[in-house]
Amino acid sequence: MNQIIILSFNGEIKNSIESTDYHWLMFYPCVYMFGMWDAYKDSGETADYAYLPYVSGAFLGTVGLMYSAHLTIFGILLGPVWMPMLFAFLGIGIGIALFKILYQKKP
């Protein structure tokens, strides 16, 4: 993991893709988001549906990792570090929107 981070930060995306063990790395977004959810949950009382940003962030982060070797955005190949981050932030945003919609409809 550290090697692909170093390669990605240095702009060596092709080398980071070649160094990536996708079978192992697929767990990383889910474990990371679960750790954040667990810390948030243990900090006190949580609202209903507060888990949605974490779940959707973990899901889309994993999807971003699966497509990171082939998907380009505006012609740029982001690789196995930046693509999952981008997708995770997108997932968190979608989860926050769903949370707000569902929380408003709660009686």
Short mmCIF file of N, CA and C in Angstrom, two decimals:
data_model
loop_
_atom_site.label_atom_id
_atom_site.label_comp_id
_atom_site.label_asym_id
_atom_site.label_seq_id
_atom_site.Cartn_x
_atom_site.Cartn_y
_atom_site.Cartn_z
N MET A 1 0.83 -1.19 0.00
CA MET A 1 0.00 0.00 0.00
C MET A 1 0.87 1.25 0.00
N ASN A 2 1.88 1.27 0.83
CA ASN A 2 2.76 2.45 0.89
C ASN A 2 3.46 2.69 -0.44
N GLN A 3 3.86 1.62 -1.11
CA GLN A 3 4.54 1.76 -2.39
C GLN A 3 3.64 2.38 -3.44
N ILE A 4 2.38 1.96 -3.50
CA ILE A 4 1.49 2.54 -4.52
C ILE A 4 1.13 3.99 -4.17
N ILE A 5 1.10 4.32 -2.88
CA ILE A 5 0.87 5.72 -2.49
C ILE A 5 2.05 6.57 -2.94
N ILE A 6 3.25 6.11 -2.68
CA ILE A 6 4.45 6.86 -3.10
C ILE A 6 4.48 7.03 -4.61
N LEU A 7 4.23 5.95 -5.34
CA LEU A 7 4.23 6.04 -6.80
C LEU A 7 3.16 7.00 -7.30
N SER A 8 1.97 6.94 -6.71
CA SER A 8 0.88 7.82 -7.15
C SER A 8 1.18 9.28 -6.84
N PHE A 9 1.75 9.56 -5.69
CA PHE A 9 2.08 10.94 -5.33
C PHE A 9 3.18 11.49 -6.24
N ASN A 10 4.01 10.61 -6.77
CA ASN A 10 5.06 11.04 -7.69
C ASN A 10 4.62 11.04 -9.14
N GLY A 11 3.35 10.76 -9.39
CA GLY A 11 2.80 10.81 -10.73
C GLY A 11 3.09 9.58 -11.57
N GLU A 12 3.58 8.52 -10.97
CA GLU A 12 3.88 7.29 -11.69
C GLU A 12 2.68 6.34 -11.60
N ILE A 13 1.60 6.73 -12.25
CA ILE A 13 0.33 6.02 -12.14
C ILE A 13 0.43 4.62 -12.75
N LYS A 14 1.06 4.50 -13.90
CA LYS A 14 1.19 3.18 -14.54
C LYS A 14 1.95 2.20 -13.63
N ASN A 15 3.02 2.68 -13.00
CA ASN A 15 3.78 1.82 -12.08
C ASN A 15 2.97 1.47 -10.84
N SER A 16 2.16 2.42 -10.36
CA SER A 16 1.33 2.12 -9.19
C SER A 16 0.27 1.08 -9.52
N ILE A 17 -0.27 1.14 -10.73
CA ILE A 17 -1.26 0.14 -11.16
C ILE A 17 -0.61 -1.24 -11.23
N GLU A 18 0.59 -1.30 -11.79
CA GLU A 18 1.30 -2.58 -11.89
C GLU A 18 1.67 -3.15 -10.52
N SER A 19 1.91 -2.28 -9.54
CA SER A 19 2.31 -2.72 -8.19
C SER A 19 1.14 -3.09 -7.30
N THR A 20 -0.07 -2.79 -7.73
CA THR A 20 -1.24 -2.97 -6.88
C THR A 20 -1.71 -4.41 -6.85
N ASP A 21 -1.96 -4.89 -5.66
CA ASP A 21 -2.60 -6.20 -5.46
C ASP A 21 -4.08 -5.91 -5.19
N TYR A 22 -4.88 -5.94 -6.23
CA TYR A 22 -6.28 -5.54 -6.13
C TYR A 22 -7.09 -6.46 -5.22
N HIS A 23 -6.71 -7.74 -5.14
CA HIS A 23 -7.45 -8.65 -4.27
C HIS A 23 -7.33 -8.23 -2.80
N TRP A 24 -6.17 -7.75 -2.40
CA TRP A 24 -5.99 -7.30 -1.04
C TRP A 24 -6.58 -5.91 -0.83
N LEU A 25 -6.36 -5.04 -1.79
CA LEU A 25 -6.75 -3.64 -1.64
C LEU A 25 -8.26 -3.43 -1.67
N MET A 26 -9.01 -4.39 -2.19
CA MET A 26 -10.47 -4.25 -2.25
C MET A 26 -11.09 -4.08 -0.86
N PHE A 27 -10.44 -4.61 0.16
CA PHE A 27 -10.97 -4.49 1.52
C PHE A 27 -10.72 -3.11 2.13
N TYR A 28 -9.75 -2.39 1.63
CA TYR A 28 -9.31 -1.17 2.28
C TYR A 28 -10.40 -0.10 2.42
N PRO A 29 -11.13 0.25 1.36
CA PRO A 29 -12.16 1.29 1.53
C PRO A 29 -13.22 0.91 2.56
N CYS A 30 -13.62 -0.35 2.57
CA CYS A 30 -14.66 -0.78 3.51
C CYS A 30 -14.16 -0.76 4.95
N VAL A 31 -12.95 -1.24 5.17
CA VAL A 31 -12.39 -1.24 6.52
C VAL A 31 -12.17 0.19 6.99
N TYR A 32 -11.68 1.05 6.11
CA TYR A 32 -11.44 2.45 6.46
C TYR A 32 -12.75 3.15 6.84
N MET A 33 -13.77 2.98 6.03
CA MET A 33 -15.06 3.62 6.32
C MET A 33 -15.71 3.02 7.57
N PHE A 34 -15.55 1.71 7.80
CA PHE A 34 -16.09 1.11 9.00
C PHE A 34 -15.40 1.69 10.23
N GLY A 35 -14.10 1.89 10.16
CA GLY A 35 -13.38 2.51 11.28
C GLY A 35 -13.88 3.91 11.57
N MET A 36 -14.16 4.68 10.53
CA MET A 36 -14.69 6.03 10.75
C MET A 36 -16.10 5.97 11.33
N TRP A 37 -16.94 5.07 10.82
CA TRP A 37 -18.29 4.93 11.35
C TRP A 37 -18.26 4.49 12.81
N ASP A 38 -17.40 3.55 13.14
CA ASP A 38 -17.31 3.04 14.50
C ASP A 38 -16.88 4.15 15.47
N ALA A 39 -15.92 4.97 15.07
CA ALA A 39 -15.49 6.09 15.91
C ALA A 39 -16.63 7.10 16.08
N TYR A 40 -17.34 7.39 15.01
CA TYR A 40 -18.47 8.32 15.08
C TYR A 40 -19.57 7.77 15.98
N LYS A 41 -19.88 6.49 15.82
CA LYS A 41 -20.94 5.86 16.60
C LYS A 41 -20.59 5.83 18.07
N ASP A 42 -19.34 5.57 18.40
CA ASP A 42 -18.92 5.50 19.80
C ASP A 42 -18.78 6.87 20.45
N SER A 43 -18.85 7.94 19.68
CA SER A 43 -18.69 9.28 20.25
C SER A 43 -19.95 9.78 20.95
N GLY A 44 -21.05 9.11 20.77
CA GLY A 44 -22.29 9.53 21.42
C GLY A 44 -23.50 9.06 20.65
N GLU A 45 -24.62 9.66 20.96
CA GLU A 45 -25.87 9.29 20.31
C GLU A 45 -25.85 9.72 18.85
N THR A 46 -26.26 8.82 17.96
CA THR A 46 -26.26 9.12 16.53
C THR A 46 -27.69 9.15 16.01
N ALA A 47 -27.88 9.91 14.96
CA ALA A 47 -29.19 10.02 14.33
C ALA A 47 -29.48 8.77 13.50
N ASP A 48 -30.76 8.52 13.29
CA ASP A 48 -31.15 7.45 12.38
C ASP A 48 -30.61 7.77 10.99
N TYR A 49 -30.23 6.76 10.27
CA TYR A 49 -29.69 6.86 8.91
C TYR A 49 -28.32 7.54 8.84
N ALA A 50 -27.67 7.78 9.98
CA ALA A 50 -26.36 8.44 9.97
C ALA A 50 -25.27 7.56 9.35
N TYR A 51 -25.55 6.30 9.18
CA TYR A 51 -24.58 5.37 8.60
C TYR A 51 -24.51 5.50 7.08
N LEU A 52 -25.49 6.11 6.44
CA LEU A 52 -25.57 6.14 4.98
C LEU A 52 -24.34 6.76 4.30
N PRO A 53 -23.79 7.88 4.77
CA PRO A 53 -22.60 8.40 4.10
C PRO A 53 -21.41 7.44 4.15
N TYR A 54 -21.29 6.70 5.24
CA TYR A 54 -20.18 5.76 5.38
C TYR A 54 -20.37 4.54 4.47
N VAL A 55 -21.59 4.04 4.41
CA VAL A 55 -21.87 2.88 3.57
C VAL A 55 -21.70 3.22 2.10
N SER A 56 -22.26 4.32 1.68
CA SER A 56 -22.15 4.68 0.26
C SER A 56 -20.72 5.09 -0.08
N GLY A 57 -19.99 5.69 0.85
CA GLY A 57 -18.58 6.01 0.62
C GLY A 57 -17.73 4.76 0.46
N ALA A 58 -17.99 3.76 1.31
CA ALA A 58 -17.26 2.49 1.21
C ALA A 58 -17.58 1.79 -0.10
N PHE A 59 -18.84 1.77 -0.46
CA PHE A 59 -19.25 1.09 -1.69
C PHE A 59 -18.62 1.75 -2.92
N LEU A 60 -18.79 3.06 -3.03
CA LEU A 60 -18.27 3.73 -4.23
C LEU A 60 -16.74 3.80 -4.21
N GLY A 61 -16.11 3.83 -3.04
CA GLY A 61 -14.65 3.76 -2.98
C GLY A 61 -14.15 2.44 -3.54
N THR A 62 -14.85 1.36 -3.21
CA THR A 62 -14.48 0.04 -3.73
C THR A 62 -14.73 -0.04 -5.24
N VAL A 63 -15.84 0.53 -5.70
CA VAL A 63 -16.12 0.56 -7.14
C VAL A 63 -15.04 1.38 -7.86
N GLY A 64 -14.65 2.50 -7.26
CA GLY A 64 -13.58 3.32 -7.85
C GLY A 64 -12.28 2.56 -7.96
N LEU A 65 -11.99 1.72 -6.96
CA LEU A 65 -10.78 0.91 -7.02
C LEU A 65 -10.86 -0.12 -8.14
N MET A 66 -12.03 -0.72 -8.32
CA MET A 66 -12.18 -1.74 -9.35
C MET A 66 -11.95 -1.17 -10.75
N TYR A 67 -12.35 0.07 -10.97
CA TYR A 67 -12.21 0.68 -12.28
C TYR A 67 -10.96 1.56 -12.41
N SER A 68 -10.14 1.63 -11.38
CA SER A 68 -9.03 2.58 -11.35
C SER A 68 -7.94 2.31 -12.40
N ALA A 69 -7.82 1.09 -12.86
CA ALA A 69 -6.77 0.78 -13.84
C ALA A 69 -7.17 1.15 -15.26
N HIS A 70 -8.46 1.39 -15.49
CA HIS A 70 -8.92 1.59 -16.87
C HIS A 70 -9.71 2.88 -17.08
N LEU A 71 -10.40 3.35 -16.07
CA LEU A 71 -11.27 4.52 -16.21
C LEU A 71 -10.46 5.81 -16.18
N THR A 72 -10.71 6.67 -17.14
CA THR A 72 -10.07 7.98 -17.15
C THR A 72 -11.13 9.05 -16.95
N ILE A 73 -10.73 10.13 -16.32
CA ILE A 73 -11.62 11.28 -16.13
C ILE A 73 -10.97 12.46 -16.83
N PHE A 74 -11.66 12.99 -17.83
CA PHE A 74 -11.13 14.04 -18.69
C PHE A 74 -9.79 13.63 -19.30
N GLY A 75 -9.67 12.34 -19.65
CA GLY A 75 -8.47 11.83 -20.28
C GLY A 75 -7.32 11.55 -19.33
N ILE A 76 -7.56 11.66 -18.03
CA ILE A 76 -6.50 11.44 -17.04
C ILE A 76 -6.75 10.13 -16.31
N LEU A 77 -5.75 9.27 -16.29
CA LEU A 77 -5.81 8.02 -15.55
C LEU A 77 -5.38 8.32 -14.11
N LEU A 78 -6.30 8.16 -13.16
CA LEU A 78 -6.01 8.54 -11.77
C LEU A 78 -5.35 7.43 -10.97
N GLY A 79 -5.60 6.19 -11.29
CA GLY A 79 -4.93 5.09 -10.63
C GLY A 79 -5.57 4.63 -9.33
N PRO A 80 -4.91 3.68 -8.64
CA PRO A 80 -5.51 3.00 -7.48
C PRO A 80 -5.51 3.80 -6.18
N VAL A 81 -4.99 4.99 -6.17
CA VAL A 81 -5.05 5.83 -4.96
C VAL A 81 -6.07 6.94 -5.15
N TRP A 82 -5.97 7.67 -6.24
CA TRP A 82 -6.81 8.86 -6.43
C TRP A 82 -8.24 8.51 -6.86
N MET A 83 -8.41 7.50 -7.69
CA MET A 83 -9.76 7.15 -8.16
C MET A 83 -10.67 6.69 -7.01
N PRO A 84 -10.21 5.78 -6.13
CA PRO A 84 -11.07 5.40 -5.01
C PRO A 84 -11.38 6.57 -4.09
N MET A 85 -10.41 7.47 -3.91
CA MET A 85 -10.68 8.65 -3.07
C MET A 85 -11.77 9.52 -3.69
N LEU A 86 -11.66 9.74 -4.98
CA LEU A 86 -12.65 10.55 -5.68
C LEU A 86 -14.04 9.91 -5.58
N PHE A 87 -14.11 8.60 -5.83
CA PHE A 87 -15.38 7.90 -5.75
C PHE A 87 -15.91 7.86 -4.32
N ALA A 88 -15.02 7.72 -3.33
CA ALA A 88 -15.46 7.69 -1.92
C ALA A 88 -16.07 9.03 -1.53
N PHE A 89 -15.43 10.13 -1.94
CA PHE A 89 -16.00 11.45 -1.64
C PHE A 89 -17.35 11.63 -2.32
N LEU A 90 -17.47 11.14 -3.54
CA LEU A 90 -18.75 11.17 -4.25
C LEU A 90 -19.78 10.36 -3.48
N GLY A 91 -19.40 9.18 -3.01
CA GLY A 91 -20.30 8.34 -2.22
C GLY A 91 -20.71 8.98 -0.91
N ILE A 92 -19.78 9.65 -0.25
CA ILE A 92 -20.11 10.35 1.00
C ILE A 92 -21.12 11.45 0.72
N GLY A 93 -20.93 12.18 -0.37
CA GLY A 93 -21.87 13.23 -0.74
C GLY A 93 -23.26 12.68 -1.03
N ILE A 94 -23.32 11.57 -1.75
CA ILE A 94 -24.61 10.93 -2.03
C ILE A 94 -25.25 10.45 -0.74
N GLY A 95 -24.44 9.87 0.15
CA GLY A 95 -24.95 9.40 1.44
C GLY A 95 -25.48 10.53 2.30
N ILE A 96 -24.80 11.67 2.29
CA ILE A 96 -25.28 12.83 3.05
C ILE A 96 -26.61 13.32 2.47
N ALA A 97 -26.72 13.36 1.15
CA ALA A 97 -27.98 13.77 0.52
C ALA A 97 -29.10 12.81 0.88
N LEU A 98 -28.84 11.50 0.82
CA LEU A 98 -29.86 10.51 1.21
C LEU A 98 -30.24 10.65 2.68
N PHE A 99 -29.25 10.85 3.52
CA PHE A 99 -29.51 11.04 4.95
C PHE A 99 -30.44 12.23 5.18
N LYS A 100 -30.15 13.35 4.53
CA LYS A 100 -30.98 14.54 4.72
C LYS A 100 -32.40 14.31 4.20
N ILE A 101 -32.54 13.66 3.08
CA ILE A 101 -33.87 13.39 2.53
C ILE A 101 -34.65 12.47 3.46
N LEU A 102 -34.04 11.39 3.90
CA LEU A 102 -34.74 10.43 4.76
C LEU A 102 -35.00 11.00 6.15
N TYR A 103 -34.08 11.79 6.66
CA TYR A 103 -34.24 12.34 8.01
C TYR A 103 -35.35 13.39 8.04
N GLN A 104 -35.54 14.12 6.94
CA GLN A 104 -36.62 15.10 6.87
C GLN A 104 -37.98 14.44 6.82
N LYS A 105 -38.07 13.27 6.19
CA LYS A 105 -39.35 12.57 6.05
C LYS A 105 -39.71 11.77 7.29
N LYS A 106 -38.80 11.69 8.23
CA LYS A 106 -39.06 10.92 9.45
C LYS A 106 -40.11 11.65 10.30
N PRO A 107 -41.14 10.92 10.76
CA PRO A 107 -42.19 11.59 11.55
C PRO A 107 -41.73 12.06 12.91
#
